[in-house]
PDB file of N, CA and C in Angstrom:
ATOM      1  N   UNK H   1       0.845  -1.178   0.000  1.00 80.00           N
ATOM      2  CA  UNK H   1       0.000   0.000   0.000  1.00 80.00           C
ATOM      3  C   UNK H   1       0.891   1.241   0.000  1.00 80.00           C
ATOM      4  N   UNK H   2       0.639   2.066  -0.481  1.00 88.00           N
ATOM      5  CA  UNK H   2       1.318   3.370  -1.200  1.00 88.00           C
ATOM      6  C   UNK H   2       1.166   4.368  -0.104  1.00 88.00           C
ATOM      7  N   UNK H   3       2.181   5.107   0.197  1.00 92.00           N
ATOM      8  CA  UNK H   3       1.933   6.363   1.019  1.00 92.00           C
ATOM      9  C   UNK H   3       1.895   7.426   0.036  1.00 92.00           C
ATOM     10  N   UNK H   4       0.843   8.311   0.181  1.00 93.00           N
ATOM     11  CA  UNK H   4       0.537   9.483  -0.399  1.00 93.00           C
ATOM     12  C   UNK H   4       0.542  10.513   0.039  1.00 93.00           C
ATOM     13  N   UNK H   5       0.910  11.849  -0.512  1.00 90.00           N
ATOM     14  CA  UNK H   5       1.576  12.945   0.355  1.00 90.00           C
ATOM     15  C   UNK H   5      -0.312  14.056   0.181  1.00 90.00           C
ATOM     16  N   UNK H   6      -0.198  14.379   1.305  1.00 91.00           N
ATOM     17  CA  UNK H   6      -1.999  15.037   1.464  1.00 91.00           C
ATOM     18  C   UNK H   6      -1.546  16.887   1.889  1.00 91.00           C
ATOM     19  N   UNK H   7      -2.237  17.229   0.740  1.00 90.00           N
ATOM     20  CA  UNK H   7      -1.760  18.771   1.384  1.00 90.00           C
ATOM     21  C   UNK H   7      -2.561  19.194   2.547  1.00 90.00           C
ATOM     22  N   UNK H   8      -3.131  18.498   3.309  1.00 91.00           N
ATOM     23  CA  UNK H   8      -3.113  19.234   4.651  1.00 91.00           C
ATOM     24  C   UNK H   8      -2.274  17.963   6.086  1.00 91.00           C
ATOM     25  N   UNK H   9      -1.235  17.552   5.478  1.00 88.00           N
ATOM     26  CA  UNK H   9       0.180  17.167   6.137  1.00 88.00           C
ATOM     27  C   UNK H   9       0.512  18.771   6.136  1.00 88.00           C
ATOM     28  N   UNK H  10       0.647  19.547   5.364  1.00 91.00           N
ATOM     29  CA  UNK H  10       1.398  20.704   4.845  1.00 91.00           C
ATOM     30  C   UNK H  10       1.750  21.460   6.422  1.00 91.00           C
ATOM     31  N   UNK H  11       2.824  21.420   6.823  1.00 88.00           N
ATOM     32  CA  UNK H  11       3.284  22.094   8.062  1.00 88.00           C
ATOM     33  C   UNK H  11       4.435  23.534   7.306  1.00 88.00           C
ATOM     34  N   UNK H  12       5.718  23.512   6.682  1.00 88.00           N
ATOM     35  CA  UNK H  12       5.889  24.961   6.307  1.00 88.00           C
ATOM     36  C   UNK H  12       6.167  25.638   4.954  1.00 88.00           C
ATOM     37  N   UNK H  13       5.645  24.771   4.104  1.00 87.00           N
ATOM     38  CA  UNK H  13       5.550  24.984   2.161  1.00 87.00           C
ATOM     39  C   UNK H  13       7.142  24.947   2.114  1.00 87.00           C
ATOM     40  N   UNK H  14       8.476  24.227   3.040  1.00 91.00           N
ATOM     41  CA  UNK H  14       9.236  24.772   2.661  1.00 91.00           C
ATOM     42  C   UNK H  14      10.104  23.210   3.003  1.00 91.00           C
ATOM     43  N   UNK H  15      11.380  23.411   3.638  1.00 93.00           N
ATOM     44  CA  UNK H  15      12.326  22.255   3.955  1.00 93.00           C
ATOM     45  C   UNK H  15      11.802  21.198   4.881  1.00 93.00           C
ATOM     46  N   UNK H  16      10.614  21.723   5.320  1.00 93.00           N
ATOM     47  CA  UNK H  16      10.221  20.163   6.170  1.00 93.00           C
ATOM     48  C   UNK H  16       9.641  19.405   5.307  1.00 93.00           C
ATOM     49  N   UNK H  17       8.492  19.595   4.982  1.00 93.00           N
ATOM     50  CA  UNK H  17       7.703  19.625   3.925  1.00 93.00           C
ATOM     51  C   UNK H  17       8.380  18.929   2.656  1.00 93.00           C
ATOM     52  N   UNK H  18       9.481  19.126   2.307  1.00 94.00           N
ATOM     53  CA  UNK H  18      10.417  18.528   1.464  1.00 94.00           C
ATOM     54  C   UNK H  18      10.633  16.962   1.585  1.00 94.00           C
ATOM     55  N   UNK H  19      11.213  17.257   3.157  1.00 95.00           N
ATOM     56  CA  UNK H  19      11.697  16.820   3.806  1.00 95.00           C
ATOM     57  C   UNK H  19      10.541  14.908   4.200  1.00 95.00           C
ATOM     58  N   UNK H  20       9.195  15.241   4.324  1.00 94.00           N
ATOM     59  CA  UNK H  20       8.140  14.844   4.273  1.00 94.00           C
ATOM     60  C   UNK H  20       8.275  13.677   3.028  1.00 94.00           C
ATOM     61  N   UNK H  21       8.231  14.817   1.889  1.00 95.00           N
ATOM     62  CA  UNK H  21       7.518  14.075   1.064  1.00 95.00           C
ATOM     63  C   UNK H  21       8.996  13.208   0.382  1.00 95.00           C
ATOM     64  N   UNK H  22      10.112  13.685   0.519  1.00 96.00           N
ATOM     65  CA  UNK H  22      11.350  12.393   0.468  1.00 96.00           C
ATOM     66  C   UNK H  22      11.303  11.106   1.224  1.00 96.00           C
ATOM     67  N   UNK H  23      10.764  11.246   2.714  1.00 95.00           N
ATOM     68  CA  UNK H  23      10.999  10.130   3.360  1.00 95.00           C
ATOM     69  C   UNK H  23       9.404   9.410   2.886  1.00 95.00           C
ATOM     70  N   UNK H  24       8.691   9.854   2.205  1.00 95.00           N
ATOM     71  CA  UNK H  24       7.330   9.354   1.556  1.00 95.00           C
ATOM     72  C   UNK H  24       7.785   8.398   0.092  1.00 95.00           C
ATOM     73  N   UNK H  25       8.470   9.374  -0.581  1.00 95.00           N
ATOM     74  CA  UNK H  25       9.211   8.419  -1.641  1.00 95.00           C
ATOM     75  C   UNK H  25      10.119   6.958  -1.237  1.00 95.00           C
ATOM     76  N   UNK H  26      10.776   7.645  -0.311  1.00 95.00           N
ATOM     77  CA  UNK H  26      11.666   6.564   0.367  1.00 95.00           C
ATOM     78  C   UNK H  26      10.896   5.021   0.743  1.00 95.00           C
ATOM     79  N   UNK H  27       9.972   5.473   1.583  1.00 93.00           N
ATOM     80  CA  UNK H  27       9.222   4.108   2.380  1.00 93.00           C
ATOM     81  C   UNK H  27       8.347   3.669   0.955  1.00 93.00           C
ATOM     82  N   UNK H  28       7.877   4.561   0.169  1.00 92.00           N
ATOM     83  CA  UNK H  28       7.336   3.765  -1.215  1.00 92.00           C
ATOM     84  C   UNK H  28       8.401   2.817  -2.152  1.00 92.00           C
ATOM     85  N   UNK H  29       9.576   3.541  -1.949  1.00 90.00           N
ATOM     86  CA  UNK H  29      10.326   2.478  -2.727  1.00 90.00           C
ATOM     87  C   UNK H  29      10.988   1.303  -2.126  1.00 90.00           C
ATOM     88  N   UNK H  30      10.712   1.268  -0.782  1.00 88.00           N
ATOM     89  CA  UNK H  30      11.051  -0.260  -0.145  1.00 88.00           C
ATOM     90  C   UNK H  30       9.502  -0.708  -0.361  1.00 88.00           C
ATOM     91  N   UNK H  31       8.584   0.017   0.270  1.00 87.00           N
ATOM     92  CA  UNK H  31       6.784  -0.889  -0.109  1.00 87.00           C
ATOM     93  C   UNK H  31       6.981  -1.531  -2.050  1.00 87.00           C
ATOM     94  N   UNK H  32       7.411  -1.063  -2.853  1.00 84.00           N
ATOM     95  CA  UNK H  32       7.025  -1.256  -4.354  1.00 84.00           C
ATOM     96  C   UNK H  32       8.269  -2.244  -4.515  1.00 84.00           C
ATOM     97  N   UNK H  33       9.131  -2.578  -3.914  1.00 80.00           N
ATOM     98  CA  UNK H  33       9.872  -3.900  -4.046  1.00 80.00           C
ATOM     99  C   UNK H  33       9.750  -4.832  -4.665  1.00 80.00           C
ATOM    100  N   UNK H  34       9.670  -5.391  -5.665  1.00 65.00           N
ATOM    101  CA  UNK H  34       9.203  -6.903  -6.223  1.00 65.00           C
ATOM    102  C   UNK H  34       9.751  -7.527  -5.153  1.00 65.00           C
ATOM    103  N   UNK H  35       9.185  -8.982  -4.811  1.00 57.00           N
ATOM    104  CA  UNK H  35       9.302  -9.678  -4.344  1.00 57.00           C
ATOM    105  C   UNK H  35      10.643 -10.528  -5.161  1.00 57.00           C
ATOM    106  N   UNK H  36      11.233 -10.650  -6.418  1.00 55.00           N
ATOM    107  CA  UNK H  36      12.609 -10.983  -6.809  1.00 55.00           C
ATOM    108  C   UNK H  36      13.682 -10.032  -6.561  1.00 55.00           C
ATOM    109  N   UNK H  37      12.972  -8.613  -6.430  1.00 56.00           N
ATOM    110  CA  UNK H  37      14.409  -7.325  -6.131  1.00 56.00           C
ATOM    111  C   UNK H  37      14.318  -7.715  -4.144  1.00 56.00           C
ATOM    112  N   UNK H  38      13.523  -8.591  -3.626  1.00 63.00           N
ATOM    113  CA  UNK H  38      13.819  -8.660  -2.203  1.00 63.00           C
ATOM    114  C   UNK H  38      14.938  -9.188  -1.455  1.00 63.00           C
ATOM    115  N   UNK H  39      16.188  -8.348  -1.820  1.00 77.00           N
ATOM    116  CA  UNK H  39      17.483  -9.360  -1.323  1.00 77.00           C
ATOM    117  C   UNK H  39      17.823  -8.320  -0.199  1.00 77.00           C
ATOM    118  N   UNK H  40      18.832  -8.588   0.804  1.00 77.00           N
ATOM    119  CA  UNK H  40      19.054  -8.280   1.196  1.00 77.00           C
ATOM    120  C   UNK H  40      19.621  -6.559   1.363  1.00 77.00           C
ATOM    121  N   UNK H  41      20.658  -6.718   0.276  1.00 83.00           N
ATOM    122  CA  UNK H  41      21.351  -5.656   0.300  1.00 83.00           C
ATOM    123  C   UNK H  41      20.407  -4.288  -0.478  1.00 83.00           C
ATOM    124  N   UNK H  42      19.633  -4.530  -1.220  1.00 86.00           N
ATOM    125  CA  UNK H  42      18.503  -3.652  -1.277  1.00 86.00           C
ATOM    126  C   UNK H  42      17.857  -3.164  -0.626  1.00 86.00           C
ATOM    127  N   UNK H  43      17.235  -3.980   0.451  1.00 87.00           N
ATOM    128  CA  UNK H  43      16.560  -3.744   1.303  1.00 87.00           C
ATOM    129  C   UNK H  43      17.289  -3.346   2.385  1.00 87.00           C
ATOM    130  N   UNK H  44      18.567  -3.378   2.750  1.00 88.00           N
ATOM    131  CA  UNK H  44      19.322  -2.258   4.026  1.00 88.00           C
ATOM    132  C   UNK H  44      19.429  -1.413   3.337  1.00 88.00           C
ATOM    133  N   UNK H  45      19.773  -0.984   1.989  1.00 91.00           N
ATOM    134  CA  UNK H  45      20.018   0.271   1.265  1.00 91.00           C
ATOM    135  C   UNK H  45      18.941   1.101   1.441  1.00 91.00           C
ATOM    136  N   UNK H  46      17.950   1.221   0.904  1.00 92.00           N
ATOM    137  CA  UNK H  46      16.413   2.170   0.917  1.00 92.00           C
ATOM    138  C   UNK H  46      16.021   2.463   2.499  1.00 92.00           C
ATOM    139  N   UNK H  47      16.680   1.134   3.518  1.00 92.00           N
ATOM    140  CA  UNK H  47      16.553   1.400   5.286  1.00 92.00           C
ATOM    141  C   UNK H  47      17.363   2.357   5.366  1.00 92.00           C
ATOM    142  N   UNK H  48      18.583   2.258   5.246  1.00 93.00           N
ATOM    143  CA  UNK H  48      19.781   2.867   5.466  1.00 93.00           C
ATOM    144  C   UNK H  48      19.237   4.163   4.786  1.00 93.00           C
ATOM    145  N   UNK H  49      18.876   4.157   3.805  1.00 95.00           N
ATOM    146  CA  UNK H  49      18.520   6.033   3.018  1.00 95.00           C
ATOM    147  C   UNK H  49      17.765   6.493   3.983  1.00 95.00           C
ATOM    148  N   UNK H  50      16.519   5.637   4.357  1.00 96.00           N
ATOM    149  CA  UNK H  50      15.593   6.672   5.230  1.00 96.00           C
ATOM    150  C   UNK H  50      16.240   6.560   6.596  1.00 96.00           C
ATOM    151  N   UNK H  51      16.969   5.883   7.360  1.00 95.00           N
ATOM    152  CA  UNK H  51      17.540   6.241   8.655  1.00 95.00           C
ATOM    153  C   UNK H  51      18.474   7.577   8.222  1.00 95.00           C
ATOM    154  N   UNK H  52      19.049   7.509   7.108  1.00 94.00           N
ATOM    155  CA  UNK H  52      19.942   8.952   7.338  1.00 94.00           C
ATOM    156  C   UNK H  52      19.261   9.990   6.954  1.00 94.00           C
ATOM    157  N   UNK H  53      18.172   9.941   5.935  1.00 96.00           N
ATOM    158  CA  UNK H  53      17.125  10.951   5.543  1.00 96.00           C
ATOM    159  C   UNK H  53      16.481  11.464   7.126  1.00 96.00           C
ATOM    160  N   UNK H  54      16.039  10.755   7.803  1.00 96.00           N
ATOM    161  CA  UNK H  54      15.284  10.861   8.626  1.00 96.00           C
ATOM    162  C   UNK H  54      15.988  11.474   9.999  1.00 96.00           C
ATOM    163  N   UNK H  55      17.214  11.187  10.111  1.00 94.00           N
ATOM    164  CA  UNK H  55      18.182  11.788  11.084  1.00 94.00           C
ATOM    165  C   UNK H  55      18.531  13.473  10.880  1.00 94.00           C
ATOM    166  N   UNK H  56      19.010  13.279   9.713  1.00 95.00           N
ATOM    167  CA  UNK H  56      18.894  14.937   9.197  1.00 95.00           C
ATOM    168  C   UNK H  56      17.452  15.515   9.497  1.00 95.00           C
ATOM    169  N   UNK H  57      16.253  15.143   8.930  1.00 95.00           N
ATOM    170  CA  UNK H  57      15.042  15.510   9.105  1.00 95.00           C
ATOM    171  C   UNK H  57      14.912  16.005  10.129  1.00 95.00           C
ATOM    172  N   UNK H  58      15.532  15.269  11.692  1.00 96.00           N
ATOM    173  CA  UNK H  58      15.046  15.482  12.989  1.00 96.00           C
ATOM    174  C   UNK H  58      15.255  16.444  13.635  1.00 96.00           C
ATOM    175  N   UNK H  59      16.672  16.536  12.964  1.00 96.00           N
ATOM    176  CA  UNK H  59      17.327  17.731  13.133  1.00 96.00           C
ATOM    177  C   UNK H  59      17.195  19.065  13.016  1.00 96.00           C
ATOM    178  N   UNK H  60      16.491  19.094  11.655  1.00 95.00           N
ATOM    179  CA  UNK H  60      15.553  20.353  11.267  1.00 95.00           C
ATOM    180  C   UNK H  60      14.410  20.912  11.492  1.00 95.00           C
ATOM    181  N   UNK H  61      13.801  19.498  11.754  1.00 95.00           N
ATOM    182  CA  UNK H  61      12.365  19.812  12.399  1.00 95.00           C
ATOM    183  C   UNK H  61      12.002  19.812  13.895  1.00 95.00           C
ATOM    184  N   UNK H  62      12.978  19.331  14.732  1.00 95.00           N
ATOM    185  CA  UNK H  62      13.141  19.872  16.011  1.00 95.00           C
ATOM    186  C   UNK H  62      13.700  21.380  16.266  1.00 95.00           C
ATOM    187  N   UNK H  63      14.330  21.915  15.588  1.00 95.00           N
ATOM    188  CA  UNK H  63      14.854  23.087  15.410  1.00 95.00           C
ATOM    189  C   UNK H  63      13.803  24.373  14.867  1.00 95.00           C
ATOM    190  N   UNK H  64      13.225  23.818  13.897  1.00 93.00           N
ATOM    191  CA  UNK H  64      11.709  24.543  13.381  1.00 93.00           C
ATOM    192  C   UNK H  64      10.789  24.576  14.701  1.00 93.00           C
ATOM    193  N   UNK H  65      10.717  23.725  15.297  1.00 94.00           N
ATOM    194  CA  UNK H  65       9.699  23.309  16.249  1.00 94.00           C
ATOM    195  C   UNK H  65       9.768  24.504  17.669  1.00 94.00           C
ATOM    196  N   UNK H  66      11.344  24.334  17.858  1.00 94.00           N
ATOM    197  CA  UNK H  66      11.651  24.991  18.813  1.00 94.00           C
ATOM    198  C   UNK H  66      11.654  26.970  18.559  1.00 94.00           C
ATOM    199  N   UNK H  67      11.942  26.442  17.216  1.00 94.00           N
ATOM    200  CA  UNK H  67      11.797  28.746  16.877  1.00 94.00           C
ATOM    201  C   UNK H  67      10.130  28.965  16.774  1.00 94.00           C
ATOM    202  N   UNK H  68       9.256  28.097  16.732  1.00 94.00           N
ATOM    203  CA  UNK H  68       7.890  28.622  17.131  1.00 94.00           C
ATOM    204  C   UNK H  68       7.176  28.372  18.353  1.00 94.00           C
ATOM    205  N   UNK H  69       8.086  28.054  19.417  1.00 95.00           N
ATOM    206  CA  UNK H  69       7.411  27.303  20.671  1.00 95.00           C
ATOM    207  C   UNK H  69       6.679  26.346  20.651  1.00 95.00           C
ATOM    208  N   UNK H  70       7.104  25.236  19.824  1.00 94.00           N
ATOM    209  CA  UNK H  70       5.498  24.360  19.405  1.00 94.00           C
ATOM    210  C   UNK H  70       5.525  23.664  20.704  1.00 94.00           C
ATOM    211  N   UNK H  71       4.338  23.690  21.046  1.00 95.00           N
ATOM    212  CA  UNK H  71       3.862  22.939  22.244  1.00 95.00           C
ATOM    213  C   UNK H  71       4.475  21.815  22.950  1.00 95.00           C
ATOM    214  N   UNK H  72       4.259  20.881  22.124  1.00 95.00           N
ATOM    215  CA  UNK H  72       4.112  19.745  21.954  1.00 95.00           C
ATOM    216  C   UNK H  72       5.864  18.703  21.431  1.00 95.00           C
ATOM    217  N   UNK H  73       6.841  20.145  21.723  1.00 93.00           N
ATOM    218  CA  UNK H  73       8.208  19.816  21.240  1.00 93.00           C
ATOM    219  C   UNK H  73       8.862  18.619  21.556  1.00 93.00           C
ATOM    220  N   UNK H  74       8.486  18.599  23.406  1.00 95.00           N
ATOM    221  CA  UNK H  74       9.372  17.061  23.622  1.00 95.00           C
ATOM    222  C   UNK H  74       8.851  15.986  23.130  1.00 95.00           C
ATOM    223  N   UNK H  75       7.499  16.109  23.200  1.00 96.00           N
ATOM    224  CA  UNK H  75       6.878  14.533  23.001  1.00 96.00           C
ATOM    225  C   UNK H  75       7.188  14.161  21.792  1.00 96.00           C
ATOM    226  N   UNK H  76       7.194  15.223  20.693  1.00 94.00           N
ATOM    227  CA  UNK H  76       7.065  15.022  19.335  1.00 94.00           C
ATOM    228  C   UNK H  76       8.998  14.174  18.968  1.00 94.00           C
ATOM    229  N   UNK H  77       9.979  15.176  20.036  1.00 96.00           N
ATOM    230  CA  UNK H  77      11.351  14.644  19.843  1.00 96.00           C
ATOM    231  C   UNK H  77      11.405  13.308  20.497  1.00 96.00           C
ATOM    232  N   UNK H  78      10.505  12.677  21.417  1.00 97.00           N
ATOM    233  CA  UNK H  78      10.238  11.451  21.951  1.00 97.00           C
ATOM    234  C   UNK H  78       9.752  10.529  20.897  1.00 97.00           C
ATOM    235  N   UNK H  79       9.125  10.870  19.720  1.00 96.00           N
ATOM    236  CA  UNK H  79       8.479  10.237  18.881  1.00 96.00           C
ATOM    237  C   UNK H  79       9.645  10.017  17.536  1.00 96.00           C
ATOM    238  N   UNK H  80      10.510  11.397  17.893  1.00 96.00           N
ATOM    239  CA  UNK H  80      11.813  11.080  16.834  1.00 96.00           C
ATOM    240  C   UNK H  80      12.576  10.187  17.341  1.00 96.00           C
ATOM    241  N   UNK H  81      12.497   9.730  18.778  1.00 96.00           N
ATOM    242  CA  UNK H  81      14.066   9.013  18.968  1.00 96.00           C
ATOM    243  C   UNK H  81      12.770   7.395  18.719  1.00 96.00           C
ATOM    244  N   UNK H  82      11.826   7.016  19.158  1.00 97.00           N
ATOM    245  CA  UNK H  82      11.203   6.058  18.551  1.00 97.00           C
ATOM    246  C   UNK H  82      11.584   5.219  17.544  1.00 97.00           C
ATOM    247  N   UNK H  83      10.980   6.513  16.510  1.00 95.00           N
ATOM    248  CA  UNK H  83      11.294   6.224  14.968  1.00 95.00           C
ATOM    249  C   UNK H  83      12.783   6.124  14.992  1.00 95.00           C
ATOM    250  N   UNK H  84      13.715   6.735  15.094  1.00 95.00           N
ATOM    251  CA  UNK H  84      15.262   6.173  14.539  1.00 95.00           C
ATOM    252  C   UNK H  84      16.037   4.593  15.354  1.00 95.00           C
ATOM    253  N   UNK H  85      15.112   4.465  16.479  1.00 96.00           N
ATOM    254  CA  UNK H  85      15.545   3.296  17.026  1.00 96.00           C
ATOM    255  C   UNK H  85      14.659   2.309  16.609  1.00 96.00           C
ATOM    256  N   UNK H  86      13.503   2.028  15.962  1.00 95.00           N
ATOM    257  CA  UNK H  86      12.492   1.245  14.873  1.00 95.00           C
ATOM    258  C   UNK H  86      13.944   1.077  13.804  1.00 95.00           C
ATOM    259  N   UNK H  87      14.200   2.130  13.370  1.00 93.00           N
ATOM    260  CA  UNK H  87      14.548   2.058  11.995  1.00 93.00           C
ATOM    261  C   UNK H  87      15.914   1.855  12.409  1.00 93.00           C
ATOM    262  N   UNK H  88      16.408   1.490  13.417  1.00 93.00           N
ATOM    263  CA  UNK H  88      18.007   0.729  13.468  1.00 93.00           C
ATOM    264  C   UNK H  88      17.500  -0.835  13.964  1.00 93.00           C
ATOM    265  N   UNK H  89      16.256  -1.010  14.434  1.00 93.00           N
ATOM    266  CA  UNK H  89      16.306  -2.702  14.742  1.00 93.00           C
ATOM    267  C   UNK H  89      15.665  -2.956  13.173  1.00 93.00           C
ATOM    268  N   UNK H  90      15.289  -2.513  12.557  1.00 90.00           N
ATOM    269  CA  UNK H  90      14.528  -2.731  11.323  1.00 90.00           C
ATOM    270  C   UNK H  90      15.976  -2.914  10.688  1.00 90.00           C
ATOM    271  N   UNK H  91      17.137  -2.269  10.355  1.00 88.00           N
ATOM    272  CA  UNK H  91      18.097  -2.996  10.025  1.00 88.00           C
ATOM    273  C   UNK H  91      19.022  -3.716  10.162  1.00 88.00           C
ATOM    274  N   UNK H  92      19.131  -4.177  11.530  1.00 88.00           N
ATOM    275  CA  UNK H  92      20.061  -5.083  12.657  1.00 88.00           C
ATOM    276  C   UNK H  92      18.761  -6.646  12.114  1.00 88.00           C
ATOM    277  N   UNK H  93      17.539  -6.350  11.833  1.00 87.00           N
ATOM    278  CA  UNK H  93      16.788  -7.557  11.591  1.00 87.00           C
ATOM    279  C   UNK H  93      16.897  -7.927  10.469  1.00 87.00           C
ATOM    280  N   UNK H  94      17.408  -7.040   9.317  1.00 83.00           N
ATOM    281  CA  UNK H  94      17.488  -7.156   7.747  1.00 83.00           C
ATOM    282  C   UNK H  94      18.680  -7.944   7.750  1.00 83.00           C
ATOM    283  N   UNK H  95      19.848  -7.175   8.348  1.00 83.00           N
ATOM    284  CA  UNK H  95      21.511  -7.598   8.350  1.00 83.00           C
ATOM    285  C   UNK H  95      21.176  -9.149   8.859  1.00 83.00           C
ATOM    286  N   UNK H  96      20.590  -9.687   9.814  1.00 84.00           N
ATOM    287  CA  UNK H  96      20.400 -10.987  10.403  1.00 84.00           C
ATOM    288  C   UNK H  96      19.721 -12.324   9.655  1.00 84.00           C
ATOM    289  N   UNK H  97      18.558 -11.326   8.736  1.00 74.00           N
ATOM    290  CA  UNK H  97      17.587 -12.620   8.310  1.00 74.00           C
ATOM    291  C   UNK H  97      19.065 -13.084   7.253  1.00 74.00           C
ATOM    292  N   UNK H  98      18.466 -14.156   6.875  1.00 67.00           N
ATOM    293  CA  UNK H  98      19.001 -15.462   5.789  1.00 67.00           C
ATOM    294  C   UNK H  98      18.615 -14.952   4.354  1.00 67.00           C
ATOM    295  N   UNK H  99      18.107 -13.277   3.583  1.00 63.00           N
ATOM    296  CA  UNK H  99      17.501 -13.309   2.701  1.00 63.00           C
ATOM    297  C   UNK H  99      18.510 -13.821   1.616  1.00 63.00           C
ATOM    298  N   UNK H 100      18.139 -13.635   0.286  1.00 62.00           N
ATOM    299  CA  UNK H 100      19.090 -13.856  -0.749  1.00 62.00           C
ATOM    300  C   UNK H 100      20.066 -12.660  -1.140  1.00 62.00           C
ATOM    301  N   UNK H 101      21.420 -13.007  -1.365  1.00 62.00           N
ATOM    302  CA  UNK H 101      21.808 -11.588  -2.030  1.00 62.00           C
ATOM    303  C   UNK H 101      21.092 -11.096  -3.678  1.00 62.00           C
ATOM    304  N   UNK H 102      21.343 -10.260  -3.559  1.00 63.00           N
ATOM    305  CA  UNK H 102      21.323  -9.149  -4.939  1.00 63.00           C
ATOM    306  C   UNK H 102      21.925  -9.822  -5.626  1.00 63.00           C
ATOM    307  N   UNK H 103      21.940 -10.041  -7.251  1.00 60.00           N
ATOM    308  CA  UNK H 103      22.726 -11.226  -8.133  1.00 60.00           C
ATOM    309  C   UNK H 103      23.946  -9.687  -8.360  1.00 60.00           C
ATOM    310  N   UNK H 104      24.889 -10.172  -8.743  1.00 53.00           N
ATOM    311  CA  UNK H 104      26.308  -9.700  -9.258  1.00 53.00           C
ATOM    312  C   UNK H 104      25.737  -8.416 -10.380  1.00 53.00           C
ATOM    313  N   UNK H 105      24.936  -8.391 -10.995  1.00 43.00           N
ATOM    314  CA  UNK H 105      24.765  -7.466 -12.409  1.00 43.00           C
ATOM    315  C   UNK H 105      23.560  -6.824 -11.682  1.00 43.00           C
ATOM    316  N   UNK H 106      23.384  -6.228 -10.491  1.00 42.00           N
ATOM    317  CA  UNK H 106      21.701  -5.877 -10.080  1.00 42.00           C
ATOM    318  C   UNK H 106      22.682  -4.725  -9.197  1.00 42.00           C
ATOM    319  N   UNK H 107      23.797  -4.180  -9.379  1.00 43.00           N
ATOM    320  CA  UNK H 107      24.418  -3.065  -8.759  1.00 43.00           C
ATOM    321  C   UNK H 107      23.584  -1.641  -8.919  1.00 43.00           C
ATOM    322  N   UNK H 108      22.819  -1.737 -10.055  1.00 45.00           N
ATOM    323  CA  UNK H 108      22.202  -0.240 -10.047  1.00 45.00           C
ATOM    324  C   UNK H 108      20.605  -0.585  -9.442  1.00 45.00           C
ATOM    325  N   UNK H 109      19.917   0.635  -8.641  1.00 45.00           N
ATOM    326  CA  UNK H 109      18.666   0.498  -8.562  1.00 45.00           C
ATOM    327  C   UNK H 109      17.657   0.319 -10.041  1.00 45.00           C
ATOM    328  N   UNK H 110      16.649  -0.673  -9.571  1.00 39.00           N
ATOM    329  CA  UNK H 110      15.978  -0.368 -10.347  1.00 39.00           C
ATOM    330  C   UNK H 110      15.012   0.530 -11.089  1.00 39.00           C
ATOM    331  N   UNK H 111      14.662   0.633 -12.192  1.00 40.00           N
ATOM    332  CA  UNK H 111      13.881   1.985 -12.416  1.00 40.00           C
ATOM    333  C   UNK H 111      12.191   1.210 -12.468  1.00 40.00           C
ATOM    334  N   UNK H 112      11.245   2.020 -12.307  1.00 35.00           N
ATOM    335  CA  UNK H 112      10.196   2.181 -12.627  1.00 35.00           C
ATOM    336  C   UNK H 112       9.387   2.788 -13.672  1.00 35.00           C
TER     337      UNK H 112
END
């Protein structure tokens, strides 16, 4: 199932917001996976993009958060450290399973 970006997500028409709709692409292109592109090293790659996408993200948007007093700042940075520790057992579980590797000639992503 597809994540779709909804303009009233819309928080600042600008770098979060960007920021949003990258880590939206991101989790779509591990969801749209064929089940033959499901090897391993693919699948830590697109993890690995959105753990570092998403680290930078936190960074910015805790920082946004804090130049408008948003309310709701810690809980929301409680909800960032969540998500980046999801998304490091999500690849400590990838690195572990038994999947198949990537064949030798499958070095570039695939296109759509």
């Amino acid at each position: 199932m597809e994540i779709r970006w909804d303009e009233k997500l819309t928080i600042d028409n600008g770098v979060i917001d960007d920021d949003h709709r990258i880590a939206i692409f991101i989790v779509n292109d591990f969801i749209h996976m064929k089940s033959h592109e499901a090897c391993r090293e693919r699948a830590i790659e697109i993890i690995d993009t959105l753990r570092r996408h998403m680290r930078h993200h936190f960074v910015r948007e805790e920082a946004f958060q804090r130049s408008i007093n948003f309310i709701d700042g810690a809980e929301h940075e409680r909800e960032h450290a969540v998500l980046a520790r999801r998304l490091d057992q999500i690849t400590e579980k990838l690195e572990s399973r038994n999947l198949h590797t990537c064949p030798a000639s499958s070095g570039q992503r695939p296109t759509s």
